[in-house]
Amino acid sequence: MTMKIPLLMVALILPSVENLFFRNPQYTLTLEQLLGKWYITRWAGNLPIPAKKKLTPLPPFVFVKNVIGKLEFRMNISKPIGCVQFKIYMDEDRYNSNIFYIWPKFSIVFRFIGGTDFAIAAHVGKFNREMEKVTMLMGRHMAPTPTVLLDFEDFVESLILNKTDIINPGCDDSCELSGQT
């Protein structure tokens, strides 16, 4: 009987300890590694978005190299008039390949997590005296592993956001992008 209690304690503690040892490493990235189709699998932030809109399924997007060699974000958005393509180019930081700028002071930091199938993107900055924080877990597919999700939760908490506010938006592929050009 006395041996069963320590075995039971080990059995109960081991899963939580196992998560600490099997977390995914984070990797720096290059522009070429970002190219291709991505899905927004989870996101969190403190942006002033109506609650109804926060849960709206999001379309996939692509990163392409545009004609001047810059990284370009492209996403087809469903509007009452049909599908409208939103695109914006991003300047790579000269000193850090993980940072891209949409505008001079609007930076987005990317980091691969657990390989090249999932990445975390984050923006933190001031706008009208308010600190904006938004992050997303993006994937080459919609099914992140449990450890990738745990790492994303940890990252959300590191931004001093609440992990219970992480949104799983689902995918709206009704306006699928027709290629990467």
JSON list of C-alpha atoms in Angstrom, two decimals:
[
{"chain": "A", "resi": 1, "resn": "MET", "atom": "CA", "xyz": [0.00, 0.00, 0.00]},
{"chain": "A", "resi": 2, "resn": "THR", "atom": "CA", "xyz": [2.79, 2.47, 0.84]},
{"chain": "A", "resi": 3, "resn": "MET", "atom": "CA", "xyz": [4.36, 1.95, -2.60]},
{"chain": "A", "resi": 4, "resn": "LYS", "atom": "CA", "xyz": [1.07, 2.65, -4.40]},
{"chain": "A", "resi": 5, "resn": "ILE", "atom": "CA", "xyz": [0.81, 6.22, -3.04]},
{"chain": "A", "resi": 6, "resn": "PRO", "atom": "CA", "xyz": [4.17, 7.42, -4.47]},
{"chain": "A", "resi": 7, "resn": "LEU", "atom": "CA", "xyz": [3.37, 5.70, -7.81]},
{"chain": "A", "resi": 8, "resn": "LEU", "atom": "CA", "xyz": [0.00, 7.46, -7.89]},
{"chain": "A", "resi": 9, "resn": "MET", "atom": "CA", "xyz": [1.69, 10.81, -7.16]},
{"chain": "A", "resi": 10, "resn": "VAL", "atom": "CA", "xyz": [4.19, 10.27, -9.99]},
{"chain": "A", "resi": 11, "resn": "ALA", "atom": "CA", "xyz": [1.37, 9.32, -12.35]},
{"chain": "A", "resi": 12, "resn": "LEU", "atom": "CA", "xyz": [-0.50, 12.52, -11.49]},
{"chain": "A", "resi": 13, "resn": "ILE", "atom": "CA", "xyz": [2.52, 14.85, -11.62]},
{"chain": "A", "resi": 14, "resn": "LEU", "atom": "CA", "xyz": [4.25, 13.41, -14.72]},
{"chain": "A", "resi": 15, "resn": "PRO", "atom": "CA", "xyz": [1.90, 14.89, -17.38]},
{"chain": "A", "resi": 16, "resn": "SER", "atom": "CA", "xyz": [2.46, 18.47, -16.12]},
{"chain": "A", "resi": 17, "resn": "VAL", "atom": "CA", "xyz": [6.23, 17.98, -15.91]},
{"chain": "A", "resi": 18, "resn": "GLU", "atom": "CA", "xyz": [6.26, 16.36, -19.34]},
{"chain": "A", "resi": 19, "resn": "ASN", "atom": "CA", "xyz": [4.80, 19.53, -20.88]},
{"chain": "A", "resi": 20, "resn": "LEU", "atom": "CA", "xyz": [7.73, 21.55, -19.56]},
{"chain": "A", "resi": 21, "resn": "PHE", "atom": "CA", "xyz": [10.28, 19.26, -21.24]},
{"chain": "A", "resi": 22, "resn": "PHE", "atom": "CA", "xyz": [8.55, 18.76, -24.58]},
{"chain": "A", "resi": 23, "resn": "ARG", "atom": "CA", "xyz": [7.76, 22.35, -25.49]},
{"chain": "A", "resi": 24, "resn": "ASN", "atom": "CA", "xyz": [8.61, 23.48, -29.00]},
{"chain": "A", "resi": 25, "resn": "PRO", "atom": "CA", "xyz": [11.75, 25.48, -29.76]},
{"chain": "A", "resi": 26, "resn": "GLN", "atom": "CA", "xyz": [11.37, 28.86, -31.45]},
{"chain": "A", "resi": 27, "resn": "TYR", "atom": "CA", "xyz": [13.26, 29.58, -34.66]},
{"chain": "A", "resi": 28, "resn": "THR", "atom": "CA", "xyz": [14.25, 32.70, -36.51]},
{"chain": "A", "resi": 29, "resn": "LEU", "atom": "CA", "xyz": [12.96, 32.91, -40.05]},
{"chain": "A", "resi": 30, "resn": "THR", "atom": "CA", "xyz": [13.71, 34.26, -43.48]},
{"chain": "A", "resi": 31, "resn": "LEU", "atom": "CA", "xyz": [11.46, 35.96, -45.95]},
{"chain": "A", "resi": 32, "resn": "GLU", "atom": "CA", "xyz": [11.51, 32.88, -48.20]},
{"chain": "A", "resi": 33, "resn": "GLN", "atom": "CA", "xyz": [10.31, 30.64, -45.36]},
{"chain": "A", "resi": 34, "resn": "LEU", "atom": "CA", "xyz": [7.24, 32.83, -44.85]},
{"chain": "A", "resi": 35, "resn": "LEU", "atom": "CA", "xyz": [6.11, 32.55, -48.47]},
{"chain": "A", "resi": 36, "resn": "GLY", "atom": "CA", "xyz": [2.98, 30.57, -49.19]},
{"chain": "A", "resi": 37, "resn": "LYS", "atom": "CA", "xyz": [-0.48, 29.97, -47.79]},
{"chain": "A", "resi": 38, "resn": "TRP", "atom": "CA", "xyz": [-1.26, 30.41, -44.08]},
{"chain": "A", "resi": 39, "resn": "TYR", "atom": "CA", "xyz": [-4.29, 30.11, -41.80]},
{"chain": "A", "resi": 40, "resn": "ILE", "atom": "CA", "xyz": [-5.01, 32.09, -38.65]},
{"chain": "A", "resi": 41, "resn": "THR", "atom": "CA", "xyz": [-5.59, 29.30, -36.14]},
{"chain": "A", "resi": 42, "resn": "ARG", "atom": "CA", "xyz": [-5.77, 31.43, -32.98]},
{"chain": "A", "resi": 43, "resn": "TRP", "atom": "CA", "xyz": [-5.45, 35.10, -32.09]},
{"chain": "A", "resi": 44, "resn": "ALA", "atom": "CA", "xyz": [-5.62, 37.38, -29.07]},
{"chain": "A", "resi": 45, "resn": "GLY", "atom": "CA", "xyz": [-5.36, 41.09, -28.48]},
{"chain": "A", "resi": 46, "resn": "ASN", "atom": "CA", "xyz": [-6.71, 44.17, -26.80]},
{"chain": "A", "resi": 47, "resn": "LEU", "atom": "CA", "xyz": [-7.85, 45.95, -29.97]},
{"chain": "A", "resi": 48, "resn": "PRO", "atom": "CA", "xyz": [-11.28, 47.61, -29.79]},
{"chain": "A", "resi": 49, "resn": "ILE", "atom": "CA", "xyz": [-13.17, 45.06, -31.90]},
{"chain": "A", "resi": 50, "resn": "PRO", "atom": "CA", "xyz": [-16.89, 44.35, -31.31]},
{"chain": "A", "resi": 51, "resn": "ALA", "atom": "CA", "xyz": [-17.42, 40.97, -29.61]},
{"chain": "A", "resi": 52, "resn": "LYS", "atom": "CA", "xyz": [-19.53, 39.72, -32.54]},
{"chain": "A", "resi": 53, "resn": "LYS", "atom": "CA", "xyz": [-16.71, 40.43, -35.02]},
{"chain": "A", "resi": 54, "resn": "LYS", "atom": "CA", "xyz": [-14.04, 38.75, -32.89]},
{"chain": "A", "resi": 55, "resn": "LEU", "atom": "CA", "xyz": [-15.51, 35.31, -33.52]},
{"chain": "A", "resi": 56, "resn": "THR", "atom": "CA", "xyz": [-15.96, 35.74, -37.28]},
{"chain": "A", "resi": 57, "resn": "PRO", "atom": "CA", "xyz": [-14.17, 32.99, -39.26]},
{"chain": "A", "resi": 58, "resn": "LEU", "atom": "CA", "xyz": [-11.10, 34.35, -41.04]},
{"chain": "A", "resi": 59, "resn": "PRO", "atom": "CA", "xyz": [-9.96, 33.56, -44.56]},
{"chain": "A", "resi": 60, "resn": "PRO", "atom": "CA", "xyz": [-6.56, 32.07, -45.30]},
{"chain": "A", "resi": 61, "resn": "PHE", "atom": "CA", "xyz": [-3.88, 34.45, -46.55]},
{"chain": "A", "resi": 62, "resn": "VAL", "atom": "CA", "xyz": [-0.65, 34.22, -48.51]},
{"chain": "A", "resi": 63, "resn": "PHE", "atom": "CA", "xyz": [2.74, 35.82, -48.27]},
{"chain": "A", "resi": 64, "resn": "VAL", "atom": "CA", "xyz": [4.33, 36.44, -51.66]},
{"chain": "A", "resi": 65, "resn": "LYS", "atom": "CA", "xyz": [7.34, 38.33, -52.93]},
{"chain": "A", "resi": 66, "resn": "ASN", "atom": "CA", "xyz": [6.01, 41.24, -54.98]},
{"chain": "A", "resi": 67, "resn": "VAL", "atom": "CA", "xyz": [7.59, 42.67, -58.14]},
{"chain": "A", "resi": 68, "resn": "ILE", "atom": "CA", "xyz": [10.01, 44.84, -56.16]},
{"chain": "A", "resi": 69, "resn": "GLY", "atom": "CA", "xyz": [11.12, 41.90, -53.99]},
{"chain": "A", "resi": 70, "resn": "LYS", "atom": "CA", "xyz": [9.24, 42.92, -50.83]},
{"chain": "A", "resi": 71, "resn": "LEU", "atom": "CA", "xyz": [7.18, 40.56, -48.69]},
{"chain": "A", "resi": 72, "resn": "GLU", "atom": "CA", "xyz": [3.51, 41.12, -49.42]},
{"chain": "A", "resi": 73, "resn": "PHE", "atom": "CA", "xyz": [0.53, 40.00, -47.33]},
{"chain": "A", "resi": 74, "resn": "ARG", "atom": "CA", "xyz": [-2.57, 39.12, -49.40]},
{"chain": "A", "resi": 75, "resn": "MET", "atom": "CA", "xyz": [-6.00, 38.13, -48.18]},
{"chain": "A", "resi": 76, "resn": "ASN", "atom": "CA", "xyz": [-9.33, 37.97, -49.99]},
{"chain": "A", "resi": 77, "resn": "ILE", "atom": "CA", "xyz": [-12.08, 39.47, -47.85]},
{"chain": "A", "resi": 78, "resn": "SER", "atom": "CA", "xyz": [-15.77, 38.74, -48.41]},
{"chain": "A", "resi": 79, "resn": "LYS", "atom": "CA", "xyz": [-17.80, 41.92, -48.92]},
{"chain": "A", "resi": 80, "resn": "PRO", "atom": "CA", "xyz": [-21.41, 42.43, -50.09]},
{"chain": "A", "resi": 81, "resn": "ILE", "atom": "CA", "xyz": [-20.05, 43.27, -53.55]},
{"chain": "A", "resi": 82, "resn": "GLY", "atom": "CA", "xyz": [-18.02, 40.03, -53.66]},
{"chain": "A", "resi": 83, "resn": "CYS", "atom": "CA", "xyz": [-14.47, 39.09, -52.79]},
{"chain": "A", "resi": 84, "resn": "VAL", "atom": "CA", "xyz": [-12.04, 41.98, -52.42]},
{"chain": "A", "resi": 85, "resn": "GLN", "atom": "CA", "xyz": [-8.30, 41.44, -52.21]},
{"chain": "A", "resi": 86, "resn": "PHE", "atom": "CA", "xyz": [-6.50, 43.22, -49.41]},
{"chain": "A", "resi": 87, "resn": "LYS", "atom": "CA", "xyz": [-2.75, 43.46, -49.82]},
{"chain": "A", "resi": 88, "resn": "ILE", "atom": "CA", "xyz": [0.02, 45.32, -48.11]},
{"chain": "A", "resi": 89, "resn": "TYR", "atom": "CA", "xyz": [3.76, 45.07, -48.49]},
{"chain": "A", "resi": 90, "resn": "MET", "atom": "CA", "xyz": [6.12, 44.69, -45.58]},
{"chain": "A", "resi": 91, "resn": "ASP", "atom": "CA", "xyz": [9.69, 45.97, -45.23]},
{"chain": "A", "resi": 92, "resn": "GLU", "atom": "CA", "xyz": [12.13, 43.57, -43.61]},
{"chain": "A", "resi": 93, "resn": "ASP", "atom": "CA", "xyz": [14.16, 44.99, -40.74]},
{"chain": "A", "resi": 94, "resn": "ARG", "atom": "CA", "xyz": [17.73, 45.51, -41.82]},
{"chain": "A", "resi": 95, "resn": "TYR", "atom": "CA", "xyz": [19.17, 43.99, -38.63]},
{"chain": "A", "resi": 96, "resn": "ASN", "atom": "CA", "xyz": [16.59, 41.35, -37.62]},
{"chain": "A", "resi": 97, "resn": "SER", "atom": "CA", "xyz": [14.99, 38.94, -40.10]},
{"chain": "A", "resi": 98, "resn": "ASN", "atom": "CA", "xyz": [12.10, 38.27, -37.68]},
{"chain": "A", "resi": 99, "resn": "ILE", "atom": "CA", "xyz": [10.80, 41.85, -37.83]},
{"chain": "A", "resi": 100, "resn": "PHE", "atom": "CA", "xyz": [8.82, 43.41, -40.68]},
{"chain": "A", "resi": 101, "resn": "TYR", "atom": "CA", "xyz": [7.33, 46.90, -40.93]},
{"chain": "A", "resi": 102, "resn": "ILE", "atom": "CA", "xyz": [4.01, 47.83, -42.50]},
{"chain": "A", "resi": 103, "resn": "TRP", "atom": "CA", "xyz": [4.51, 51.52, -41.71]},
{"chain": "A", "resi": 104, "resn": "PRO", "atom": "CA", "xyz": [7.59, 53.13, -40.22]},
{"chain": "A", "resi": 105, "resn": "LYS", "atom": "CA", "xyz": [6.50, 52.56, -36.62]},
{"chain": "A", "resi": 106, "resn": "PHE", "atom": "CA", "xyz": [4.19, 49.54, -37.08]},
{"chain": "A", "resi": 107, "resn": "SER", "atom": "CA", "xyz": [6.34, 46.47, -36.63]},
{"chain": "A", "resi": 108, "resn": "ILE", "atom": "CA", "xyz": [5.30, 42.84, -36.74]},
{"chain": "A", "resi": 109, "resn": "VAL", "atom": "CA", "xyz": [7.54, 40.24, -35.17]},
{"chain": "A", "resi": 110, "resn": "PHE", "atom": "CA", "xyz": [7.42, 36.67, -36.50]},
{"chain": "A", "resi": 111, "resn": "ARG", "atom": "CA", "xyz": [8.83, 33.55, -34.90]},
{"chain": "A", "resi": 112, "resn": "PHE", "atom": "CA", "xyz": [8.54, 29.96, -36.10]},
{"chain": "A", "resi": 113, "resn": "ILE", "atom": "CA", "xyz": [7.49, 27.59, -33.37]},
{"chain": "A", "resi": 114, "resn": "GLY", "atom": "CA", "xyz": [8.24, 23.87, -33.46]},
{"chain": "A", "resi": 115, "resn": "GLY", "atom": "CA", "xyz": [9.43, 23.88, -37.08]},
{"chain": "A", "resi": 116, "resn": "THR", "atom": "CA", "xyz": [8.17, 25.80, -40.10]},
{"chain": "A", "resi": 117, "resn": "ASP", "atom": "CA", "xyz": [4.48, 24.79, -40.08]},
{"chain": "A", "resi": 118, "resn": "PHE", "atom": "CA", "xyz": [3.46, 27.21, -37.33]},
{"chain": "A", "resi": 119, "resn": "ALA", "atom": "CA", "xyz": [4.52, 30.73, -36.45]},
{"chain": "A", "resi": 120, "resn": "ILE", "atom": "CA", "xyz": [3.57, 33.40, -33.97]},
{"chain": "A", "resi": 121, "resn": "ALA", "atom": "CA", "xyz": [3.11, 36.95, -35.26]},
{"chain": "A", "resi": 122, "resn": "ALA", "atom": "CA", "xyz": [2.83, 39.85, -32.83]},
{"chain": "A", "resi": 123, "resn": "HIS", "atom": "CA", "xyz": [2.47, 43.62, -32.82]},
{"chain": "A", "resi": 124, "resn": "VAL", "atom": "CA", "xyz": [2.86, 45.79, -29.73]},
{"chain": "A", "resi": 125, "resn": "GLY", "atom": "CA", "xyz": [2.77, 49.55, -30.07]},
{"chain": "A", "resi": 126, "resn": "LYS", "atom": "CA", "xyz": [1.17, 52.78, -28.89]},
{"chain": "A", "resi": 127, "resn": "PHE", "atom": "CA", "xyz": [-1.76, 54.32, -30.71]},
{"chain": "A", "resi": 128, "resn": "ASN", "atom": "CA", "xyz": [-3.54, 57.40, -29.32]},
{"chain": "A", "resi": 129, "resn": "ARG", "atom": "CA", "xyz": [-1.80, 56.89, -25.96]},
{"chain": "A", "resi": 130, "resn": "GLU", "atom": "CA", "xyz": [-3.15, 53.34, -25.72]},
{"chain": "A", "resi": 131, "resn": "MET", "atom": "CA", "xyz": [-0.88, 50.29, -25.77]},
{"chain": "A", "resi": 132, "resn": "GLU", "atom": "CA", "xyz": [-2.07, 48.00, -28.58]},
{"chain": "A", "resi": 133, "resn": "LYS", "atom": "CA", "xyz": [-1.22, 44.32, -28.36]},
{"chain": "A", "resi": 134, "resn": "VAL", "atom": "CA", "xyz": [-2.25, 41.71, -30.87]},
{"chain": "A", "resi": 135, "resn": "THR", "atom": "CA", "xyz": [-0.83, 38.32, -31.70]},
{"chain": "A", "resi": 136, "resn": "MET", "atom": "CA", "xyz": [-1.81, 35.37, -33.81]},
{"chain": "A", "resi": 137, "resn": "LEU", "atom": "CA", "xyz": [-0.84, 31.77, -34.20]},
{"chain": "A", "resi": 138, "resn": "MET", "atom": "CA", "xyz": [-0.63, 31.12, -37.91]},
{"chain": "A", "resi": 139, "resn": "GLY", "atom": "CA", "xyz": [-0.24, 27.72, -39.48]},
{"chain": "A", "resi": 140, "resn": "ARG", "atom": "CA", "xyz": [0.19, 25.99, -42.81]},
{"chain": "A", "resi": 141, "resn": "HIS", "atom": "CA", "xyz": [-2.90, 24.04, -41.71]},
{"chain": "A", "resi": 142, "resn": "MET", "atom": "CA", "xyz": [-5.62, 24.51, -39.08]},
{"chain": "A", "resi": 143, "resn": "ALA", "atom": "CA", "xyz": [-4.56, 21.80, -36.59]},
{"chain": "A", "resi": 144, "resn": "PRO", "atom": "CA", "xyz": [-1.76, 22.90, -34.24]},
{"chain": "A", "resi": 145, "resn": "THR", "atom": "CA", "xyz": [-0.35, 20.34, -31.83]},
{"chain": "A", "resi": 146, "resn": "PRO", "atom": "CA", "xyz": [-1.23, 20.66, -28.14]},
{"chain": "A", "resi": 147, "resn": "THR", "atom": "CA", "xyz": [2.31, 21.83, -27.29]},
{"chain": "A", "resi": 148, "resn": "VAL", "atom": "CA", "xyz": [2.17, 24.55, -29.96]},
{"chain": "A", "resi": 149, "resn": "LEU", "atom": "CA", "xyz": [-1.11, 25.74, -28.40]},
{"chain": "A", "resi": 150, "resn": "LEU", "atom": "CA", "xyz": [0.48, 25.73, -24.94]},
{"chain": "A", "resi": 151, "resn": "ASP", "atom": "CA", "xyz": [3.41, 27.77, -26.24]},
{"chain": "A", "resi": 152, "resn": "PHE", "atom": "CA", "xyz": [0.99, 30.25, -27.82]},
{"chain": "A", "resi": 153, "resn": "GLU", "atom": "CA", "xyz": [-0.88, 30.54, -24.50]},
{"chain": "A", "resi": 154, "resn": "ASP", "atom": "CA", "xyz": [2.43, 31.24, -22.75]},
{"chain": "A", "resi": 155, "resn": "PHE", "atom": "CA", "xyz": [3.27, 33.89, -25.36]},
{"chain": "A", "resi": 156, "resn": "VAL", "atom": "CA", "xyz": [-0.15, 35.54, -24.92]},
{"chain": "A", "resi": 157, "resn": "GLU", "atom": "CA", "xyz": [0.45, 35.70, -21.17]},
{"chain": "A", "resi": 158, "resn": "SER", "atom": "CA", "xyz": [3.94, 37.15, -21.74]},
{"chain": "A", "resi": 159, "resn": "LEU", "atom": "CA", "xyz": [2.20, 40.07, -23.50]},
{"chain": "A", "resi": 160, "resn": "ILE", "atom": "CA", "xyz": [0.14, 40.53, -20.32]},
{"chain": "A", "resi": 161, "resn": "LEU", "atom": "CA", "xyz": [-3.01, 39.40, -22.09]},
{"chain": "A", "resi": 162, "resn": "ASN", "atom": "CA", "xyz": [-5.43, 36.84, -20.73]},
{"chain": "A", "resi": 163, "resn": "LYS", "atom": "CA", "xyz": [-5.10, 33.36, -22.26]},
{"chain": "A", "resi": 164, "resn": "THR", "atom": "CA", "xyz": [-8.84, 32.82, -21.72]},
{"chain": "A", "resi": 165, "resn": "ASP", "atom": "CA", "xyz": [-9.40, 35.55, -24.33]},
{"chain": "A", "resi": 166, "resn": "ILE", "atom": "CA", "xyz": [-7.67, 33.56, -27.10]},
{"chain": "A", "resi": 167, "resn": "ILE", "atom": "CA", "xyz": [-10.00, 33.28, -30.08]},
{"chain": "A", "resi": 168, "resn": "ASN", "atom": "CA", "xyz": [-10.25, 30.22, -32.31]},
{"chain": "A", "resi": 169, "resn": "PRO", "atom": "CA", "xyz": [-11.82, 31.95, -35.33]},
{"chain": "A", "resi": 170, "resn": "GLY", "atom": "CA", "xyz": [-12.27, 29.03, -37.69]},
{"chain": "A", "resi": 171, "resn": "CYS", "atom": "CA", "xyz": [-11.68, 29.32, -41.41]},
{"chain": "A", "resi": 172, "resn": "ASP", "atom": "CA", "xyz": [-13.77, 31.04, -44.07]},
{"chain": "A", "resi": 173, "resn": "ASP", "atom": "CA", "xyz": [-12.49, 29.81, -47.42]},
{"chain": "A", "resi": 174, "resn": "SER", "atom": "CA", "xyz": [-15.42, 31.17, -49.45]},
{"chain": "A", "resi": 175, "resn": "CYS", "atom": "CA", "xyz": [-13.10, 33.79, -50.97]},
{"chain": "A", "resi": 176, "resn": "GLU", "atom": "CA", "xyz": [-10.13, 31.50, -51.50]},
{"chain": "A", "resi": 177, "resn": "LEU", "atom": "CA", "xyz": [-7.08, 33.18, -53.03]},
{"chain": "A", "resi": 178, "resn": "SER", "atom": "CA", "xyz": [-6.55, 32.00, -56.57]},
{"chain": "A", "resi": 179, "resn": "GLY", "atom": "CA", "xyz": [-2.80, 31.57, -56.50]},
{"chain": "A", "resi": 180, "resn": "GLN", "atom": "CA", "xyz": [0.14, 33.36, -55.03]},
{"chain": "A", "resi": 181, "resn": "THR", "atom": "CA", "xyz": [0.97, 35.86, -57.74]}
]
